[in-house]
């Protein structure tokens, strides 16, 4: 579901731990977001997009 999120993170050589610290959430929470088991709040979604330097709105759309 969120393969794009995972590929963007890996392209930037970030671990889930690194990225979760950048957006100030727990790693397990981030993992659930990345695996589609949880939806991020708007604030967290914007923080993730900024941390990954991703400009488009389709990062969390269902695929």
PDB file of N, CA, C, O and CB in Angstrom:
ATOM      1  N   UNK A   1       0.819  -1.201   0.000  1.00  0.00           N
ATOM      2  CA  UNK A   1       0.000   0.000   0.000  1.00  0.00           C
ATOM      3  C   UNK A   1       0.851   1.248   0.000  1.00  0.00           C
ATOM      4  O   UNK A   1       0.558   2.189  -0.739  1.00  0.00           O
ATOM      5  CB  UNK A   1      -0.925   0.008   1.191  1.00  0.00           C
ATOM      6  N   UNK A   2       1.871   1.284   0.788  1.00  0.00           N
ATOM      7  CA  UNK A   2       2.690   2.484   0.889  1.00  0.00           C
ATOM      8  C   UNK A   2       4.108   2.216   0.403  1.00  0.00           C
ATOM      9  O   UNK A   2       5.079   2.676   1.003  1.00  0.00           O
ATOM     10  CB  UNK A   2       2.712   2.996   2.329  1.00  0.00           C
ATOM     11  N   UNK A   3       4.216   1.473  -0.679  1.00  0.00           N
ATOM     12  CA  UNK A   3       5.526   1.139  -1.228  1.00  0.00           C
ATOM     13  C   UNK A   3       6.335   2.363  -1.591  1.00  0.00           C
ATOM     14  O   UNK A   3       7.561   2.359  -1.478  1.00  0.00           O
ATOM     15  CB  UNK A   3       5.370   0.270  -2.436  1.00  0.00           C
ATOM     16  N   UNK A   4       5.650   3.421  -2.030  1.00  0.00           N
ATOM     17  CA  UNK A   4       6.333   4.656  -2.401  1.00  0.00           C
ATOM     18  C   UNK A   4       7.041   5.260  -1.187  1.00  0.00           C
ATOM     19  O   UNK A   4       8.164   5.753  -1.294  1.00  0.00           O
ATOM     20  CB  UNK A   4       5.335   5.666  -2.999  1.00  0.00           C
ATOM     21  N   UNK A   5       6.386   5.217  -0.058  1.00  0.00           N
ATOM     22  CA  UNK A   5       6.954   5.753   1.176  1.00  0.00           C
ATOM     23  C   UNK A   5       8.241   5.011   1.532  1.00  0.00           C
ATOM     24  O   UNK A   5       9.251   5.626   1.872  1.00  0.00           O
ATOM     25  CB  UNK A   5       5.937   5.652   2.332  1.00  0.00           C
ATOM     26  N   UNK A   6       8.192   3.706   1.451  1.00  0.00           N
ATOM     27  CA  UNK A   6       9.364   2.889   1.770  1.00  0.00           C
ATOM     28  C   UNK A   6      10.493   3.146   0.773  1.00  0.00           C
ATOM     29  O   UNK A   6      11.650   3.285   1.171  1.00  0.00           O
ATOM     30  CB  UNK A   6       8.992   1.395   1.776  1.00  0.00           C
ATOM     31  N   UNK A   7      10.161   3.211  -0.540  1.00  0.00           N
ATOM     32  CA  UNK A   7      11.230   3.435  -1.523  1.00  0.00           C
ATOM     33  C   UNK A   7      11.862   4.809  -1.371  1.00  0.00           C
ATOM     34  O   UNK A   7      13.077   4.946  -1.514  1.00  0.00           O
ATOM     35  CB  UNK A   7      10.689   3.276  -2.939  1.00  0.00           C
ATOM     36  N   UNK A   8      11.063   5.826  -1.085  1.00  0.00           N
ATOM     37  CA  UNK A   8      11.631   7.161  -0.876  1.00  0.00           C
ATOM     38  C   UNK A   8      12.576   7.167   0.321  1.00  0.00           C
ATOM     39  O   UNK A   8      13.649   7.769   0.280  1.00  0.00           O
ATOM     40  CB  UNK A   8      10.512   8.197  -0.672  1.00  0.00           C
ATOM     41  N   UNK A   9      12.159   6.491   1.383  1.00  0.00           N
ATOM     42  CA  UNK A   9      12.997   6.424   2.585  1.00  0.00           C
ATOM     43  C   UNK A   9      14.316   5.721   2.272  1.00  0.00           C
ATOM     44  O   UNK A   9      15.385   6.188   2.665  1.00  0.00           O
ATOM     45  CB  UNK A   9      12.255   5.688   3.729  1.00  0.00           C
ATOM     46  N   UNK A  10      14.234   4.606   1.568  1.00  0.00           N
ATOM     47  CA  UNK A  10      15.442   3.836   1.246  1.00  0.00           C
ATOM     48  C   UNK A  10      16.349   4.578   0.262  1.00  0.00           C
ATOM     49  O   UNK A  10      17.573   4.492   0.362  1.00  0.00           O
ATOM     50  CB  UNK A  10      15.058   2.475   0.666  1.00  0.00           C
ATOM     51  N   UNK A  11      15.751   5.306  -0.688  1.00  0.00           N
ATOM     52  CA  UNK A  11      16.549   6.098  -1.633  1.00  0.00           C
ATOM     53  C   UNK A  11      17.428   7.108  -0.909  1.00  0.00           C
ATOM     54  O   UNK A  11      18.509   7.459  -1.383  1.00  0.00           O
ATOM     55  CB  UNK A  11      15.637   6.822  -2.625  1.00  0.00           C
ATOM     56  N   UNK A  12      16.957   7.568   0.233  1.00  0.00           N
ATOM     57  CA  UNK A  12      17.701   8.555   1.012  1.00  0.00           C
ATOM     58  C   UNK A  12      18.545   7.904   2.107  1.00  0.00           C
ATOM     59  O   UNK A  12      19.073   8.580   2.989  1.00  0.00           O
ATOM     60  CB  UNK A  12      16.742   9.559   1.630  1.00  0.00           C
ATOM     61  N   UNK A  13      18.660   6.586   2.030  1.00  0.00           N
ATOM     62  CA  UNK A  13      19.448   5.823   3.002  1.00  0.00           C
ATOM     63  C   UNK A  13      19.041   6.091   4.448  1.00  0.00           C
ATOM     64  O   UNK A  13      19.884   6.230   5.334  1.00  0.00           O
ATOM     65  CB  UNK A  13      20.912   6.140   2.830  1.00  0.00           C
ATOM     66  N   UNK A  14      17.738   6.158   4.663  1.00  0.00           N
ATOM     67  CA  UNK A  14      17.214   6.354   6.011  1.00  0.00           C
ATOM     68  C   UNK A  14      16.607   5.056   6.513  1.00  0.00           C
ATOM     69  O   UNK A  14      15.975   4.319   5.756  1.00  0.00           O
ATOM     70  CB  UNK A  14      16.170   7.491   6.039  1.00  0.00           C
ATOM     71  N   UNK A  15      16.800   4.788   7.777  1.00  0.00           N
ATOM     72  CA  UNK A  15      16.112   3.666   8.411  1.00  0.00           C
ATOM     73  C   UNK A  15      14.778   4.180   8.938  1.00  0.00           C
ATOM     74  O   UNK A  15      14.547   5.387   8.999  1.00  0.00           O
ATOM     75  CB  UNK A  15      16.976   3.033   9.564  1.00  0.00           C
ATOM     76  N   UNK A  16      13.914   3.262   9.313  1.00  0.00           N
ATOM     77  CA  UNK A  16      12.660   3.678   9.940  1.00  0.00           C
ATOM     78  C   UNK A  16      12.955   4.461  11.216  1.00  0.00           C
ATOM     79  O   UNK A  16      12.262   5.427  11.536  1.00  0.00           O
ATOM     80  CB  UNK A  16      11.764   2.452  10.248  1.00  0.00           C
ATOM     81  N   UNK A  17      13.977   4.040  11.933  1.00  0.00           N
ATOM     82  CA  UNK A  17      14.364   4.725  13.171  1.00  0.00           C
ATOM     83  C   UNK A  17      14.792   6.169  12.883  1.00  0.00           C
ATOM     84  O   UNK A  17      14.367   7.101  13.566  1.00  0.00           O
ATOM     85  CB  UNK A  17      15.510   3.960  13.875  1.00  0.00           C
ATOM     86  N   UNK A  18      15.644   6.341  11.856  1.00  0.00           N
ATOM     87  CA  UNK A  18      16.098   7.691  11.502  1.00  0.00           C
ATOM     88  C   UNK A  18      14.921   8.598  11.164  1.00  0.00           C
ATOM     89  O   UNK A  18      14.798   9.706  11.686  1.00  0.00           O
ATOM     90  CB  UNK A  18      17.070   7.635  10.318  1.00  0.00           C
ATOM     91  N   UNK A  19      14.064   8.104  10.283  1.00  0.00           N
ATOM     92  CA  UNK A  19      12.954   8.931   9.819  1.00  0.00           C
ATOM     93  C   UNK A  19      11.961   9.218  10.941  1.00  0.00           C
ATOM     94  O   UNK A  19      11.455  10.335  11.056  1.00  0.00           O
ATOM     95  CB  UNK A  19      12.242   8.250   8.657  1.00  0.00           C
ATOM     96  N   UNK A  20      11.687   8.228  11.755  1.00  0.00           N
ATOM     97  CA  UNK A  20      10.742   8.457  12.853  1.00  0.00           C
ATOM     98  C   UNK A  20      11.271   9.513  13.825  1.00  0.00           C
ATOM     99  O   UNK A  20      10.495  10.302  14.364  1.00  0.00           O
ATOM    100  CB  UNK A  20      10.465   7.143  13.603  1.00  0.00           C
ATOM    101  N   UNK A  21      12.573   9.531  14.048  1.00  0.00           N
ATOM    102  CA  UNK A  21      13.159  10.568  14.908  1.00  0.00           C
ATOM    103  C   UNK A  21      13.046  11.944  14.258  1.00  0.00           C
ATOM    104  O   UNK A  21      12.818  12.944  14.939  1.00  0.00           O
ATOM    105  CB  UNK A  21      14.636  10.248  15.210  1.00  0.00           C
ATOM    106  N   UNK A  22      13.207  11.988  12.938  1.00  0.00           N
ATOM    107  CA  UNK A  22      13.112  13.259  12.220  1.00  0.00           C
ATOM    108  C   UNK A  22      11.711  13.859  12.322  1.00  0.00           C
ATOM    109  O   UNK A  22      11.559  15.080  12.360  1.00  0.00           O
ATOM    110  CB  UNK A  22      13.489  13.064  10.752  1.00  0.00           C
ATOM    111  N   UNK A  23      10.689  13.005  12.366  1.00  0.00           N
ATOM    112  CA  UNK A  23       9.315  13.502  12.425  1.00  0.00           C
ATOM    113  C   UNK A  23       8.710  13.410  13.829  1.00  0.00           C
ATOM    114  O   UNK A  23       7.528  13.687  14.035  1.00  0.00           O
ATOM    115  CB  UNK A  23       8.452  12.731  11.450  1.00  0.00           C
ATOM    116  N   UNK A  24       9.550  13.014  14.783  1.00  0.00           N
ATOM    117  CA  UNK A  24       9.178  13.007  16.194  1.00  0.00           C
ATOM    118  C   UNK A  24       8.012  12.064  16.524  1.00  0.00           C
ATOM    119  O   UNK A  24       7.074  12.429  17.233  1.00  0.00           O
ATOM    120  CB  UNK A  24       8.823  14.400  16.619  1.00  0.00           C
ATOM    121  N   UNK A  25       8.104  10.839  15.986  1.00  0.00           N
ATOM    122  CA  UNK A  25       7.150   9.785  16.347  1.00  0.00           C
ATOM    123  C   UNK A  25       7.947   8.521  16.670  1.00  0.00           C
ATOM    124  O   UNK A  25       9.122   8.416  16.318  1.00  0.00           O
ATOM    125  CB  UNK A  25       6.109   9.524  15.184  1.00  0.00           C
ATOM    126  N   UNK A  26       7.315   7.581  17.327  1.00  0.00           N
ATOM    127  CA  UNK A  26       7.977   6.333  17.679  1.00  0.00           C
ATOM    128  C   UNK A  26       8.169   5.484  16.423  1.00  0.00           C
ATOM    129  O   UNK A  26       7.350   5.541  15.506  1.00  0.00           O
ATOM    130  CB  UNK A  26       7.162   5.560  18.745  1.00  0.00           C
ATOM    131  N   UNK A  27       9.238   4.704  16.378  1.00  0.00           N
ATOM    132  CA  UNK A  27       9.538   3.888  15.207  1.00  0.00           C
ATOM    133  C   UNK A  27       8.420   2.908  14.878  1.00  0.00           C
ATOM    134  O   UNK A  27       8.114   2.692  13.706  1.00  0.00           O
ATOM    135  CB  UNK A  27      10.824   3.135  15.424  1.00  0.00           C
ATOM    136  N   UNK A  28       7.805   2.312  15.900  1.00  0.00           N
ATOM    137  CA  UNK A  28       6.733   1.357  15.622  1.00  0.00           C
ATOM    138  C   UNK A  28       5.527   2.058  14.995  1.00  0.00           C
ATOM    139  O   UNK A  28       4.851   1.485  14.141  1.00  0.00           O
ATOM    140  CB  UNK A  28       6.314   0.631  16.911  1.00  0.00           C
ATOM    141  N   UNK A  29       5.261   3.279  15.412  1.00  0.00           N
ATOM    142  CA  UNK A  29       4.179   4.060  14.808  1.00  0.00           C
ATOM    143  C   UNK A  29       4.499   4.317  13.339  1.00  0.00           C
ATOM    144  O   UNK A  29       3.641   4.151  12.473  1.00  0.00           O
ATOM    145  CB  UNK A  29       3.970   5.404  15.567  1.00  0.00           C
ATOM    146  N   UNK A  30       5.728   4.718  13.066  1.00  0.00           N
ATOM    147  CA  UNK A  30       6.128   4.949  11.676  1.00  0.00           C
ATOM    148  C   UNK A  30       6.020   3.660  10.855  1.00  0.00           C
ATOM    149  O   UNK A  30       5.535   3.683   9.724  1.00  0.00           O
ATOM    150  CB  UNK A  30       7.569   5.497  11.616  1.00  0.00           C
ATOM    151  N   UNK A  31       6.464   2.553  11.416  1.00  0.00           N
ATOM    152  CA  UNK A  31       6.401   1.274  10.724  1.00  0.00           C
ATOM    153  C   UNK A  31       4.967   0.930  10.332  1.00  0.00           C
ATOM    154  O   UNK A  31       4.717   0.462   9.221  1.00  0.00           O
ATOM    155  CB  UNK A  31       6.986   0.170  11.598  1.00  0.00           C
ATOM    156  N   UNK A  32       4.027   1.164  11.248  1.00  0.00           N
ATOM    157  CA  UNK A  32       2.622   0.898  10.954  1.00  0.00           C
ATOM    158  C   UNK A  32       2.113   1.801   9.836  1.00  0.00           C
ATOM    159  O   UNK A  32       1.313   1.365   9.007  1.00  0.00           O
ATOM    160  CB  UNK A  32       1.771   1.087  12.210  1.00  0.00           C
ATOM    161  N   UNK A  33       2.563   3.046   9.803  1.00  0.00           N
ATOM    162  CA  UNK A  33       2.178   3.966   8.726  1.00  0.00           C
ATOM    163  C   UNK A  33       2.739   3.455   7.407  1.00  0.00           C
ATOM    164  O   UNK A  33       2.015   3.365   6.416  1.00  0.00           O
ATOM    165  CB  UNK A  33       2.683   5.411   9.013  1.00  0.00           C
ATOM    166  N   UNK A  34       4.018   3.123   7.391  1.00  0.00           N
ATOM    167  CA  UNK A  34       4.672   2.663   6.174  1.00  0.00           C
ATOM    168  C   UNK A  34       4.044   1.372   5.641  1.00  0.00           C
ATOM    169  O   UNK A  34       3.970   1.167   4.429  1.00  0.00           O
ATOM    170  CB  UNK A  34       6.157   2.453   6.430  1.00  0.00           C
ATOM    171  N   UNK A  35       3.598   0.514   6.541  1.00  0.00           N
ATOM    172  CA  UNK A  35       3.011  -0.769   6.137  1.00  0.00           C
ATOM    173  C   UNK A  35       1.498  -0.709   5.923  1.00  0.00           C
ATOM    174  O   UNK A  35       0.862  -1.729   5.656  1.00  0.00           O
ATOM    175  CB  UNK A  35       3.322  -1.812   7.175  1.00  0.00           C
ATOM    176  N   UNK A  36       0.924   0.496   6.043  1.00  0.00           N
ATOM    177  CA  UNK A  36      -0.496   0.667   5.769  1.00  0.00           C
ATOM    178  C   UNK A  36      -1.426   0.216   6.863  1.00  0.00           C
ATOM    179  O   UNK A  36      -2.630   0.104   6.636  1.00  0.00           O
ATOM    180  CB  UNK A  36      -0.837  -0.046   4.556  1.00  0.00           C
ATOM    181  N   UNK A  37      -0.904  -0.049   8.049  1.00  0.00           N
ATOM    182  CA  UNK A  37      -1.754  -0.489   9.157  1.00  0.00           C
ATOM    183  C   UNK A  37      -2.274   0.678   9.983  1.00  0.00           C
ATOM    184  O   UNK A  37      -3.126   0.509  10.854  1.00  0.00           O
ATOM    185  CB  UNK A  37      -0.990  -1.444  10.050  1.00  0.00           C
ATOM    186  N   UNK A  38      -1.748   1.864   9.696  1.00  0.00           N
ATOM    187  CA  UNK A  38      -2.169   3.051  10.421  1.00  0.00           C
ATOM    188  C   UNK A  38      -2.090   4.241   9.484  1.00  0.00           C
ATOM    189  O   UNK A  38      -1.200   4.302   8.635  1.00  0.00           O
ATOM    190  CB  UNK A  38      -1.299   3.278  11.685  1.00  0.00           C
ATOM    191  N   UNK A  39      -3.003   5.184   9.622  1.00  0.00           N
ATOM    192  CA  UNK A  39      -2.958   6.403   8.829  1.00  0.00           C
ATOM    193  C   UNK A  39      -2.362   7.518   9.670  1.00  0.00           C
ATOM    194  O   UNK A  39      -2.695   7.659  10.846  1.00  0.00           O
ATOM    195  CB  UNK A  39      -4.368   6.790   8.320  1.00  0.00           C
ATOM    196  N   UNK A  40      -1.479   8.313   9.071  1.00  0.00           N
ATOM    197  CA  UNK A  40      -0.873   9.398   9.828  1.00  0.00           C
ATOM    198  C   UNK A  40      -1.848  10.566   9.983  1.00  0.00           C
ATOM    199  O   UNK A  40      -2.729  10.772   9.149  1.00  0.00           O
ATOM    200  CB  UNK A  40       0.414   9.867   9.146  1.00  0.00           C
ATOM    201  N   UNK A  41      -1.675  11.309  11.045  1.00  0.00           N
ATOM    202  CA  UNK A  41      -2.423  12.562  11.165  1.00  0.00           C
ATOM    203  C   UNK A  41      -1.900  13.497  10.077  1.00  0.00           C
ATOM    204  O   UNK A  41      -0.850  13.241   9.487  1.00  0.00           O
ATOM    205  CB  UNK A  41      -2.270  13.205  12.611  1.00  0.00           C
ATOM    206  N   UNK A  42      -2.618  14.559   9.817  1.00  0.00           N
ATOM    207  CA  UNK A  42      -2.181  15.519   8.808  1.00  0.00           C
ATOM    208  C   UNK A  42      -0.815  16.092   9.175  1.00  0.00           C
ATOM    209  O   UNK A  42       0.051  16.240   8.313  1.00  0.00           O
ATOM    210  CB  UNK A  42      -3.213  16.651   8.654  1.00  0.00           C
ATOM    211  N   UNK A  43      -0.626  16.410  10.437  1.00  0.00           N
ATOM    212  CA  UNK A  43       0.646  16.973  10.901  1.00  0.00           C
ATOM    213  C   UNK A  43       1.801  15.997  10.644  1.00  0.00           C
ATOM    214  O   UNK A  43       2.855  16.398  10.153  1.00  0.00           O
ATOM    215  CB  UNK A  43       0.565  17.319  12.406  1.00  0.00           C
ATOM    216  N   UNK A  44       1.603  14.732  10.972  1.00  0.00           N
ATOM    217  CA  UNK A  44       2.645  13.721  10.771  1.00  0.00           C
ATOM    218  C   UNK A  44       2.886  13.493   9.281  1.00  0.00           C
ATOM    219  O   UNK A  44       4.033  13.357   8.855  1.00  0.00           O
ATOM    220  CB  UNK A  44       2.256  12.392  11.460  1.00  0.00           C
ATOM    221  N   UNK A  45       1.815  13.451   8.485  1.00  0.00           N
ATOM    222  CA  UNK A  45       1.963  13.251   7.040  1.00  0.00           C
ATOM    223  C   UNK A  45       2.791  14.374   6.422  1.00  0.00           C
ATOM    224  O   UNK A  45       3.670  14.118   5.598  1.00  0.00           O
ATOM    225  CB  UNK A  45       0.583  13.175   6.360  1.00  0.00           C
ATOM    226  N   UNK A  46       2.518  15.598   6.811  1.00  0.00           N
ATOM    227  CA  UNK A  46       3.276  16.747   6.292  1.00  0.00           C
ATOM    228  C   UNK A  46       4.725  16.661   6.752  1.00  0.00           C
ATOM    229  O   UNK A  46       5.636  16.949   5.976  1.00  0.00           O
ATOM    230  CB  UNK A  46       2.642  18.087   6.756  1.00  0.00           C
ATOM    231  N   UNK A  47       4.947  16.275   7.981  1.00  0.00           N
ATOM    232  CA  UNK A  47       6.318  16.138   8.499  1.00  0.00           C
ATOM    233  C   UNK A  47       7.097  15.066   7.737  1.00  0.00           C
ATOM    234  O   UNK A  47       8.274  15.253   7.429  1.00  0.00           O
ATOM    235  CB  UNK A  47       6.291  15.796   9.999  1.00  0.00           C
ATOM    236  N   UNK A  48       6.446  13.951   7.435  1.00  0.00           N
ATOM    237  CA  UNK A  48       7.105  12.877   6.685  1.00  0.00           C
ATOM    238  C   UNK A  48       7.446  13.361   5.281  1.00  0.00           C
ATOM    239  O   UNK A  48       8.555  13.136   4.796  1.00  0.00           O
ATOM    240  CB  UNK A  48       6.205  11.616   6.619  1.00  0.00           C
ATOM    241  N   UNK A  49       6.494  14.024   4.629  1.00  0.00           N
ATOM    242  CA  UNK A  49       6.756  14.550   3.287  1.00  0.00           C
ATOM    243  C   UNK A  49       7.936  15.513   3.291  1.00  0.00           C
ATOM    244  O   UNK A  49       8.786  15.460   2.402  1.00  0.00           O
ATOM    245  CB  UNK A  49       5.513  15.251   2.737  1.00  0.00           C
ATOM    246  N   UNK A  50       7.991  16.386   4.280  1.00  0.00           N
ATOM    247  CA  UNK A  50       9.100  17.347   4.369  1.00  0.00           C
ATOM    248  C   UNK A  50      10.418  16.631   4.623  1.00  0.00           C
ATOM    249  O   UNK A  50      11.433  16.950   4.004  1.00  0.00           O
ATOM    250  CB  UNK A  50       8.838  18.377   5.483  1.00  0.00           C
ATOM    251  N   UNK A  51      10.402  15.671   5.528  1.00  0.00           N
ATOM    252  CA  UNK A  51      11.631  14.937   5.862  1.00  0.00           C
ATOM    253  C   UNK A  51      12.171  14.190   4.642  1.00  0.00           C
ATOM    254  O   UNK A  51      13.384  14.060   4.477  1.00  0.00           O
ATOM    255  CB  UNK A  51      11.370  13.946   7.013  1.00  0.00           C
ATOM    256  N   UNK A  52      11.267  13.700   3.789  1.00  0.00           N
ATOM    257  CA  UNK A  52      11.669  12.971   2.589  1.00  0.00           C
ATOM    258  C   UNK A  52      11.837  13.890   1.381  1.00  0.00           C
ATOM    259  O   UNK A  52      12.176  13.439   0.286  1.00  0.00           O
ATOM    260  CB  UNK A  52      10.652  11.894   2.274  1.00  0.00           C
ATOM    261  N   UNK A  53      11.592  15.194   1.596  1.00  0.00           N
ATOM    262  CA  UNK A  53      11.685  16.186   0.528  1.00  0.00           C
ATOM    263  C   UNK A  53      10.802  15.781  -0.658  1.00  0.00           C
ATOM    264  O   UNK A  53      11.216  15.863  -1.815  1.00  0.00           O
ATOM    265  CB  UNK A  53      13.153  16.353   0.074  1.00  0.00           C
ATOM    266  N   UNK A  54       9.588  15.348  -0.347  1.00  0.00           N
ATOM    267  CA  UNK A  54       8.628  14.901  -1.358  1.00  0.00           C
ATOM    268  C   UNK A  54       7.574  15.977  -1.532  1.00  0.00           C
ATOM    269  O   UNK A  54       6.951  16.391  -0.555  1.00  0.00           O
ATOM    270  CB  UNK A  54       7.974  13.543  -0.962  1.00  0.00           C
ATOM    271  N   UNK A  55       7.363  16.437  -2.753  1.00  0.00           N
ATOM    272  CA  UNK A  55       6.520  17.600  -2.997  1.00  0.00           C
ATOM    273  C   UNK A  55       5.074  17.290  -3.370  1.00  0.00           C
ATOM    274  O   UNK A  55       4.226  18.181  -3.333  1.00  0.00           O
ATOM    275  CB  UNK A  55       7.120  18.407  -4.067  1.00  0.00           C
ATOM    276  N   UNK A  56       4.782  16.047  -3.727  1.00  0.00           N
ATOM    277  CA  UNK A  56       3.445  15.716  -4.229  1.00  0.00           C
ATOM    278  C   UNK A  56       2.544  15.167  -3.143  1.00  0.00           C
ATOM    279  O   UNK A  56       3.020  14.737  -2.092  1.00  0.00           O
ATOM    280  CB  UNK A  56       3.543  14.715  -5.356  1.00  0.00           C
ATOM    281  N   UNK A  57       1.252  15.180  -3.392  1.00  0.00           N
ATOM    282  CA  UNK A  57       0.282  14.750  -2.386  1.00  0.00           C
ATOM    283  C   UNK A  57      -0.098  13.275  -2.457  1.00  0.00           C
ATOM    284  O   UNK A  57      -0.913  12.813  -1.659  1.00  0.00           O
ATOM    285  CB  UNK A  57      -0.945  15.566  -2.515  1.00  0.00           C
ATOM    286  N   UNK A  58       0.476  12.530  -3.395  1.00  0.00           N
ATOM    287  CA  UNK A  58       0.057  11.136  -3.580  1.00  0.00           C
ATOM    288  C   UNK A  58       0.810  10.122  -2.727  1.00  0.00           C
ATOM    289  O   UNK A  58       0.633   8.918  -2.913  1.00  0.00           O
ATOM    290  CB  UNK A  58       0.213  10.766  -5.007  1.00  0.00           C
ATOM    291  N   UNK A  59       1.628  10.568  -1.819  1.00  0.00           N
ATOM    292  CA  UNK A  59       2.482   9.654  -1.045  1.00  0.00           C
ATOM    293  C   UNK A  59       1.665   8.697  -0.168  1.00  0.00           C
ATOM    294  O   UNK A  59       2.113   7.579   0.089  1.00  0.00           O
ATOM    295  CB  UNK A  59       3.444  10.457  -0.167  1.00  0.00           C
ATOM    296  N   UNK A  60       0.486   9.105   0.295  1.00  0.00           N
ATOM    297  CA  UNK A  60      -0.293   8.253   1.170  1.00  0.00           C
ATOM    298  C   UNK A  60      -1.545   7.678   0.504  1.00  0.00           C
ATOM    299  O   UNK A  60      -2.389   7.091   1.181  1.00  0.00           O
ATOM    300  CB  UNK A  60      -0.682   9.021   2.387  1.00  0.00           C
ATOM    301  N   UNK A  61      -1.672   7.840  -0.811  1.00  0.00           N
ATOM    302  CA  UNK A  61      -2.833   7.295  -1.502  1.00  0.00           C
ATOM    303  C   UNK A  61      -2.745   5.784  -1.599  1.00  0.00           C
ATOM    304  O   UNK A  61      -1.657   5.212  -1.662  1.00  0.00           O
ATOM    305  CB  UNK A  61      -2.961   7.902  -2.892  1.00  0.00           C
ATOM    306  N   UNK A  62      -3.891   5.154  -1.610  1.00  0.00           N
ATOM    307  CA  UNK A  62      -3.934   3.701  -1.800  1.00  0.00           C
ATOM    308  C   UNK A  62      -3.524   3.394  -3.214  1.00  0.00           C
ATOM    309  O   UNK A  62      -3.883   4.115  -4.145  1.00  0.00           O
ATOM    310  CB  UNK A  62      -5.342   3.122  -1.498  1.00  0.00           C
ATOM    311  N   UNK A  63      -2.766   2.314  -3.379  1.00  0.00           N
ATOM    312  CA  UNK A  63      -2.299   1.947  -4.714  1.00  0.00           C
ATOM    313  C   UNK A  63      -2.968   0.683  -5.174  1.00  0.00           C
ATOM    314  O   UNK A  63      -2.703   0.211  -6.280  1.00  0.00           O
ATOM    315  CB  UNK A  63      -0.787   1.777  -4.737  1.00  0.00           C
TER     316      UNK A  63
END
